[in-house]
Coordinates of C-alpha atoms in Angstrom, one line a residue:
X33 CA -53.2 -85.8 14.6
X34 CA -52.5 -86.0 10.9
X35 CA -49.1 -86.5 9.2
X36 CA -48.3 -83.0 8.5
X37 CA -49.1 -81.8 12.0
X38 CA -47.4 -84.3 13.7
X39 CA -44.5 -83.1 11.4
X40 CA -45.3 -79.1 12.5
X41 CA -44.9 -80.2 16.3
X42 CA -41.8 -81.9 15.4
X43 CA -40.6 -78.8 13.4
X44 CA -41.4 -76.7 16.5
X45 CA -39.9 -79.1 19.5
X46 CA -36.9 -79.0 17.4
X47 CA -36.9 -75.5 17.7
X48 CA -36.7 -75.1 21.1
X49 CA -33.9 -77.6 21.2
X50 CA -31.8 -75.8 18.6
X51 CA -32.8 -72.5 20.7
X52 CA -31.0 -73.8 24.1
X53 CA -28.3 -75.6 22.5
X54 CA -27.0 -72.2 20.3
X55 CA -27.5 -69.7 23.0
X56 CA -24.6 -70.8 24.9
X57 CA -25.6 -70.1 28.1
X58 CA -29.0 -70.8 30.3
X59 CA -32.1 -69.1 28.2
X60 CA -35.4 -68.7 30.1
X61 CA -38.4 -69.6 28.2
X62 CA -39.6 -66.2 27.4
X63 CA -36.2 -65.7 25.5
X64 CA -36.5 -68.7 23.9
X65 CA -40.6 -67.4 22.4
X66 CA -38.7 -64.6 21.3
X67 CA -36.3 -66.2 18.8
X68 CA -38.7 -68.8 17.9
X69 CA -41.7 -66.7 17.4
X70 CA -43.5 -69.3 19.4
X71 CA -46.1 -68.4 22.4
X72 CA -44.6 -68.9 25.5
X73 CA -47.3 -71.7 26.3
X74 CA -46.1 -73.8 23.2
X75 CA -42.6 -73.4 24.5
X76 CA -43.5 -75.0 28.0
X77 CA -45.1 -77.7 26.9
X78 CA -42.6 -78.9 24.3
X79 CA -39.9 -78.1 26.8
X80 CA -41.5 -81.1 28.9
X81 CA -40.6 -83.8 26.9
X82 CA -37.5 -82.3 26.4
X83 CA -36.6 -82.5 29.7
X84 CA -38.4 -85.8 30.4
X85 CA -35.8 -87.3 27.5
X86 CA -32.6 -85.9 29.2
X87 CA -32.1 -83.4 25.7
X88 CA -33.1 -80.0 28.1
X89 CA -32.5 -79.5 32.1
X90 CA -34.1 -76.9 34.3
X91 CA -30.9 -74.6 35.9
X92 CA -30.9 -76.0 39.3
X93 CA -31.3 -72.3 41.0
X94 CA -33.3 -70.1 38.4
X95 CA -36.2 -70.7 35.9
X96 CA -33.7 -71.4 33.4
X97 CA -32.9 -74.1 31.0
X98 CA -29.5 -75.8 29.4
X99 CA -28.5 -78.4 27.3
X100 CA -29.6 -81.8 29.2
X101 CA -27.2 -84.7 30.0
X102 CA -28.2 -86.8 26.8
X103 CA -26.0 -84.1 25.1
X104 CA -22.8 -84.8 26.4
X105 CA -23.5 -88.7 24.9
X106 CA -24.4 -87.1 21.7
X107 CA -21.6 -85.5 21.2
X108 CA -19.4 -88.1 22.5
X109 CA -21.0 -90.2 19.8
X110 CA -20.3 -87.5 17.4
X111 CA -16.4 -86.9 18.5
X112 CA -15.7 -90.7 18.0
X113 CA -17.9 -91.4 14.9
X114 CA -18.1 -88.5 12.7
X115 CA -16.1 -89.4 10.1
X116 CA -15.4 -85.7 8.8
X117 CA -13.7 -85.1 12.1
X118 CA -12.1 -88.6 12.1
X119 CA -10.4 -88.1 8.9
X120 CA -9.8 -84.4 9.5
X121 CA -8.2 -84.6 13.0
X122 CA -4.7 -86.1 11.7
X123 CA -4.3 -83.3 9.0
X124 CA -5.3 -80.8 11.5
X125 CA -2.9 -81.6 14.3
X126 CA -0.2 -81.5 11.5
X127 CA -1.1 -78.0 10.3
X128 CA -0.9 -76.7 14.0
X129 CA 1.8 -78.3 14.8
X130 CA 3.9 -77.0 11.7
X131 CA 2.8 -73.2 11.7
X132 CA 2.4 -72.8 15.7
X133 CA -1.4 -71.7 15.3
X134 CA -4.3 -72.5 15.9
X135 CA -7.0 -74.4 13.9
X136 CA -10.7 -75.1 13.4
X137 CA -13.1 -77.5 11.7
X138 CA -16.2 -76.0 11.4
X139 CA -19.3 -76.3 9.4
X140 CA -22.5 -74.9 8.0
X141 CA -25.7 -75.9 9.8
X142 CA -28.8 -74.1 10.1
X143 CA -27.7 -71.0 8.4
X144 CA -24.7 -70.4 11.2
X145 CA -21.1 -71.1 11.3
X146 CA -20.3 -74.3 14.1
X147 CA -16.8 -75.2 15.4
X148 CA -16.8 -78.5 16.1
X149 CA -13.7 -79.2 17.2
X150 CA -10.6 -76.7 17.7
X151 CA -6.7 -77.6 18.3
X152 CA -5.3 -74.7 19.6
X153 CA -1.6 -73.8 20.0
X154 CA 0.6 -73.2 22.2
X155 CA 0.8 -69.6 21.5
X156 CA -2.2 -67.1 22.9
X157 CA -5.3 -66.6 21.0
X158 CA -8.0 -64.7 22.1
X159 CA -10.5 -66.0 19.8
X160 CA -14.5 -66.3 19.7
X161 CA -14.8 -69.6 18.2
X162 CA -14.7 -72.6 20.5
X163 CA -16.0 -76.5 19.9
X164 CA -19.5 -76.2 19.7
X165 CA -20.6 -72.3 19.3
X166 CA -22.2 -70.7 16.6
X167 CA -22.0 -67.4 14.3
X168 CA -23.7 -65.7 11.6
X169 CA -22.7 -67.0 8.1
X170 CA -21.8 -63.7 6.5
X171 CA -18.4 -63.1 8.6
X172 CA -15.1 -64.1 8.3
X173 CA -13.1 -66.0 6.8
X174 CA -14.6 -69.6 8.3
X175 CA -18.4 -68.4 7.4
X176 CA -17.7 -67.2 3.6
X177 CA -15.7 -70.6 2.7
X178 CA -18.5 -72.5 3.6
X179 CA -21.2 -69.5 2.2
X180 CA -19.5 -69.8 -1.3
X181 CA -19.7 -73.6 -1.2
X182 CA -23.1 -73.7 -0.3
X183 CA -25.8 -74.5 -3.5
X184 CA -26.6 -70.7 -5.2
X185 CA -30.3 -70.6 -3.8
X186 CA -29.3 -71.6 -0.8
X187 CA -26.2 -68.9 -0.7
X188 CA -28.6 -66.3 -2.1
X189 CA -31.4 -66.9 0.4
X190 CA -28.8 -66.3 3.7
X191 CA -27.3 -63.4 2.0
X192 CA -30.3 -61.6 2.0
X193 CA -32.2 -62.7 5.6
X194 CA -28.9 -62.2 7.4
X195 CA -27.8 -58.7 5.8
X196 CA -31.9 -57.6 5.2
X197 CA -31.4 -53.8 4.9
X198 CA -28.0 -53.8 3.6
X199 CA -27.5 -53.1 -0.4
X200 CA -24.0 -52.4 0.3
X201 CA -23.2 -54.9 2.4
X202 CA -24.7 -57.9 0.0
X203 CA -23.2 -56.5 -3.3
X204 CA -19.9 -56.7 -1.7
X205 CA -20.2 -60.3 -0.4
X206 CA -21.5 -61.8 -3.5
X207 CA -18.4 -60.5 -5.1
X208 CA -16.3 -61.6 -2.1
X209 CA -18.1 -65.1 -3.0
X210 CA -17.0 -65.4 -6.5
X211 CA -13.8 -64.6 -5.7
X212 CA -13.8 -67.4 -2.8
X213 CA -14.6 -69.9 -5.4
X214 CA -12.4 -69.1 -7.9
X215 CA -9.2 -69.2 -5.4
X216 CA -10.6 -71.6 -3.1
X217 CA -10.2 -70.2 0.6
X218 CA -11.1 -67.1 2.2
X219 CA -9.2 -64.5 4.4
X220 CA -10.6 -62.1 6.6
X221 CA -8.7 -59.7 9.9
X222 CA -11.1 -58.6 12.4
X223 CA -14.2 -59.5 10.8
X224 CA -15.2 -61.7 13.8
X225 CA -12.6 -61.1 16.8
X226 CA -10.7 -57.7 16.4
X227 CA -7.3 -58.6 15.5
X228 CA -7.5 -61.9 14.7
X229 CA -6.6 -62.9 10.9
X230 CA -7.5 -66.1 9.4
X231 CA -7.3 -68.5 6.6
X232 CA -10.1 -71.1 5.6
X233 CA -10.3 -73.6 3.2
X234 CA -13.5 -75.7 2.4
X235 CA -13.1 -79.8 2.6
X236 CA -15.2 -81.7 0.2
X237 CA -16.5 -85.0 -0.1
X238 CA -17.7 -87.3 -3.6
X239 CA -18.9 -85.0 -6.4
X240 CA -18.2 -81.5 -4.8
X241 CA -20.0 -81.7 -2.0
X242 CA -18.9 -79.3 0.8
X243 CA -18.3 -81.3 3.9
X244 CA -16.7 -77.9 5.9
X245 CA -13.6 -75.7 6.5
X246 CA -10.8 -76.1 8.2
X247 CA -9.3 -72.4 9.2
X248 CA -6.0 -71.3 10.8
X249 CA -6.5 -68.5 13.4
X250 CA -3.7 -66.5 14.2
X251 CA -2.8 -62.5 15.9
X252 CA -2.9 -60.7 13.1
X253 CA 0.3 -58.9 14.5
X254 CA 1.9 -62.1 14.6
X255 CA 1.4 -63.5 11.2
X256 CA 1.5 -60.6 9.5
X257 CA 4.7 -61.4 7.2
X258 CA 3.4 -65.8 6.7
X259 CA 0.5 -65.1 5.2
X260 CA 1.7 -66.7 2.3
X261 CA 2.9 -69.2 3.7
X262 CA 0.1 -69.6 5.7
X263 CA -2.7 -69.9 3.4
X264 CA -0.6 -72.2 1.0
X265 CA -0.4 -75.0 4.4
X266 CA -3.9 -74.3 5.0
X267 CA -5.3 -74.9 1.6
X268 CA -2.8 -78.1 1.1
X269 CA -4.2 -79.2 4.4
X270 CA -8.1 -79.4 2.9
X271 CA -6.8 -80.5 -0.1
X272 CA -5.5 -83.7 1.5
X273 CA -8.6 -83.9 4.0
X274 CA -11.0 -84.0 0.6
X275 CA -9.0 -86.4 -1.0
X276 CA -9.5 -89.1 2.4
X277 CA -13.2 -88.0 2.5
X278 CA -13.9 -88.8 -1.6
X279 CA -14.7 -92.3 -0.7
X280 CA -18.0 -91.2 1.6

């Protein structure tokens, strides 16, 4: 096996792993052909080593598979050593604390939205997002402060694969981007969950480069006269979270 097929079967193990881990819930194989394009018989066999390295596990009562335990180390490696959520967590636990909502640090991976960590309040949300799941990077207020952030070709390309058939749609976005970079956070109400508004506001490291977002999720009902207030907390918040993070 050559270099750059040893690299394709790398490309396409991944794949499957990817699959499983964003679909939230256990994915039979023939589910997991579909969104990879793969045959079915490339997805067994690269779901054996896999399973052999603890990364997948077969559902203990149906043909279906789930993240493996190796996971649970991974992202107890990631929790402790990250150093975007280390240096974001303090700022974070501030913001909640002094507007009584919740908050998210997510990022851009794999053109999707990921929460990795969320400090909820003590008030009800009914929200989506949780530590670890994934959405499309076109909606709300979380996925178009990291969408604007991203480099243009990069922007461009998600834009139009995840709105394909859509004129409308993209046009408005890219002039919902602009904006976003000119003022620096994004707001969106019932774009994702209905009801919910937020506020994000994209964290960067050295020389510009977007690290993530935090975002403050709140009832829309509940906020609607702090919105203000709100965004100006949210935005300080990043601010202060880039400023730790210029030394990585």
């Amino acid at each position: 096996m050559d270099t750059t097929e040893a690299h394709s079967v790398s490309e396409r193990v991944l794949q499957v792993l990817v699959t499983v881990a964003r679909h939230g819930r256990p994915i039979a194989a023939r589910e997991i052909a579909a969104q990879t394009s793969l045959p079915l018989s490339t997805v067994y066999r690269h779901l054996v080593p896999l399973k052999k390295w603890g990364l997948v596990q077969e559902h203990a009562h149906e043909a279906l598979y789930e993240p493996g335990p190796v996971g649970v180390q991974l992202a107890w490696g990631f929790d402790h050593n990250s150093h975007l959520v280390t240096q974001a967590r303090e700022e974070i636990e501030a913001l909640v604390q002094r507007t009584g909502e919740t908050v998210g640090l997510l990022v851009a991976a794999n053109g999707q939205v990921v929460c990795l960590d969320m400090h909820e309040s003590e008030q009800s949300l009914r929200c989506s997002f949780a530590k670890g799941r994934a959405h499309p990077l076109v909606h709300g207020a979380s996925a178009k402060a990291l969408l604007s952030f991203l480099p243009q070709a990069t922007r461009e390309s998600l834009i139009g694969r995840q709105l394909t058939g859509q004129p409308v749609a993209q046009e408005r976005l890219v002039a919902q981007v602009e904006e976003i970079r000119k003022q620096r956070y994004a707001v969106s109400e019932s774009e994702v969950d209905f009801g919910v508004w937020g506020v994000s506001a994209p964290v960067f490291a050295a020389k510009e480069r977007l690290e993530g977002t935090i975002t403050l999720m709140a009832p829309a009902v509940r906020v609607a006269q702090r919105h203000e207030e709100l965004i100006r907390l949210t935005v300080a918040a990043a601010e202060r979270i880039s400023n730790r993070l210029q030394y990585f």
